[in-house]
């Protein structure tokens, strides 16, 4: 009788410890998933800041280089795609499109010396450069947090808890696009 009681107590102890470990791992995974969501929100904020700056920059440049309508159109289209993107994957693709368009705009501005001396343009260009730096930092942080989450849901015993709890891999990483390292070419 005493052995049966000890065996039952041991089973109860093991069950309590197992449940405790399960909920501990699940809580960690929930925390990490929310960290990914929070970091995405930070990325989204800096992307929106850049999208808000762009019309001012474009209008300033437009005043000096009115015939560069194709560059302006590509920026407007990319900005609209960024604002209308619903998922991280949509916004990442739109961000890459916008980055390329802005690179072409900055090349255009190099061909207009009087634009470079315009105070409004210089301030907006500095703001945009600051936004680009913030975006780079937030993208890096987002990729790190996402990587940590994806690694954790594959480790034992978290992989078991992840499977039971519906935690799935998220592959919405920021990546460089093919040709992103090539300088944009603007022809007149």
Short mmCIF file of N, CA, C and O in Angstrom, two decimals, residues 11 23 28 35 38 40 44 47 69 71-72 75 78 92 94 96 99-100 109 120 128 133 147 160 182:
data_model
loop_
_atom_site.label_atom_id
_atom_site.label_comp_id
_atom_site.label_asym_id
_atom_site.label_seq_id
_atom_site.Cartn_x
_atom_site.Cartn_y
_atom_site.Cartn_z
N UNK A 11 3.81 10.02 -9.66
CA UNK A 11 3.13 10.31 -10.91
C UNK A 11 2.48 11.70 -10.88
O UNK A 11 2.54 12.45 -11.87
N UNK A 23 3.50 24.87 -19.61
CA UNK A 23 3.00 26.24 -19.56
C UNK A 23 4.13 27.26 -19.55
O UNK A 23 4.00 28.36 -20.09
N UNK A 28 6.70 31.35 -22.80
CA UNK A 28 7.88 31.89 -23.48
C UNK A 28 7.62 32.08 -24.97
O UNK A 28 8.00 33.10 -25.55
N UNK A 35 6.81 39.59 -29.19
CA UNK A 35 7.99 40.41 -29.45
C UNK A 35 8.17 40.62 -30.95
O UNK A 35 8.53 41.71 -31.39
N UNK A 38 5.53 43.15 -31.92
CA UNK A 38 5.91 44.49 -31.45
C UNK A 38 7.04 45.06 -32.30
O UNK A 38 7.03 46.25 -32.65
N UNK A 40 7.69 44.26 -35.38
CA UNK A 40 7.12 44.61 -36.68
C UNK A 40 6.43 45.98 -36.60
O UNK A 40 6.53 46.78 -37.52
N UNK A 44 6.99 49.18 -38.90
CA UNK A 44 5.87 49.83 -39.57
C UNK A 44 5.83 51.33 -39.28
O UNK A 44 5.54 52.14 -40.16
N UNK A 47 8.54 53.00 -41.35
CA UNK A 47 8.14 52.99 -42.76
C UNK A 47 7.09 54.07 -43.02
O UNK A 47 7.12 54.76 -44.04
N UNK A 69 9.10 63.11 -64.40
CA UNK A 69 7.81 62.55 -63.95
C UNK A 69 7.85 61.04 -63.72
O UNK A 69 7.14 60.54 -62.85
N UNK A 71 10.23 59.23 -62.44
CA UNK A 71 10.78 58.99 -61.11
C UNK A 71 9.72 59.28 -60.05
O UNK A 71 9.52 58.50 -59.12
N UNK A 72 9.01 60.39 -60.22
CA UNK A 72 7.98 60.75 -59.25
C UNK A 72 6.85 59.72 -59.23
O UNK A 72 6.34 59.36 -58.18
N UNK A 75 7.87 56.61 -57.36
CA UNK A 75 7.87 56.85 -55.92
C UNK A 75 6.44 56.86 -55.40
O UNK A 75 6.14 56.24 -54.37
N UNK A 78 5.09 53.30 -55.37
CA UNK A 78 5.71 52.49 -54.30
C UNK A 78 5.19 52.93 -52.94
O UNK A 78 4.93 52.10 -52.07
N UNK A 92 7.08 44.58 -46.88
CA UNK A 92 8.50 44.37 -47.18
C UNK A 92 8.74 44.54 -48.67
O UNK A 92 9.68 45.23 -49.09
N UNK A 94 6.88 46.25 -50.82
CA UNK A 94 6.66 47.66 -51.15
C UNK A 94 7.83 48.51 -50.68
O UNK A 94 8.24 49.46 -51.36
N UNK A 96 10.95 47.58 -50.48
CA UNK A 96 12.05 47.37 -51.42
C UNK A 96 11.83 48.19 -52.69
O UNK A 96 12.75 48.79 -53.23
N UNK A 99 12.49 51.85 -51.83
CA UNK A 99 13.93 52.11 -51.68
C UNK A 99 14.59 52.32 -53.03
O UNK A 99 15.40 53.23 -53.21
N UNK A 100 14.24 51.49 -54.01
CA UNK A 100 14.79 51.65 -55.35
C UNK A 100 14.38 52.96 -55.99
O UNK A 100 15.19 53.66 -56.61
N UNK A 109 18.66 64.20 -58.19
CA UNK A 109 18.99 65.45 -57.50
C UNK A 109 20.46 65.82 -57.67
O UNK A 109 20.79 67.00 -57.61
N UNK A 120 15.03 73.88 -47.98
CA UNK A 120 13.97 72.90 -47.75
C UNK A 120 14.39 71.50 -48.20
O UNK A 120 14.15 70.51 -47.52
N UNK A 128 15.01 62.39 -44.49
CA UNK A 128 14.87 61.11 -45.19
C UNK A 128 16.05 60.19 -44.86
O UNK A 128 15.87 59.00 -44.62
N UNK A 133 18.05 55.43 -41.94
CA UNK A 133 18.86 54.82 -40.89
C UNK A 133 17.99 54.13 -39.85
O UNK A 133 18.29 53.02 -39.41
N UNK A 147 14.10 35.72 -36.08
CA UNK A 147 14.99 34.56 -36.10
C UNK A 147 14.96 33.84 -34.76
O UNK A 147 14.89 32.62 -34.70
N UNK A 160 7.40 20.69 -29.39
CA UNK A 160 6.18 19.94 -29.05
C UNK A 160 5.08 20.92 -28.63
O UNK A 160 3.94 20.85 -29.10
N UNK A 182 23.57 47.24 -56.87
CA UNK A 182 23.97 48.01 -58.03
C UNK A 182 23.45 49.43 -57.92
O UNK A 182 22.33 49.65 -57.48
#
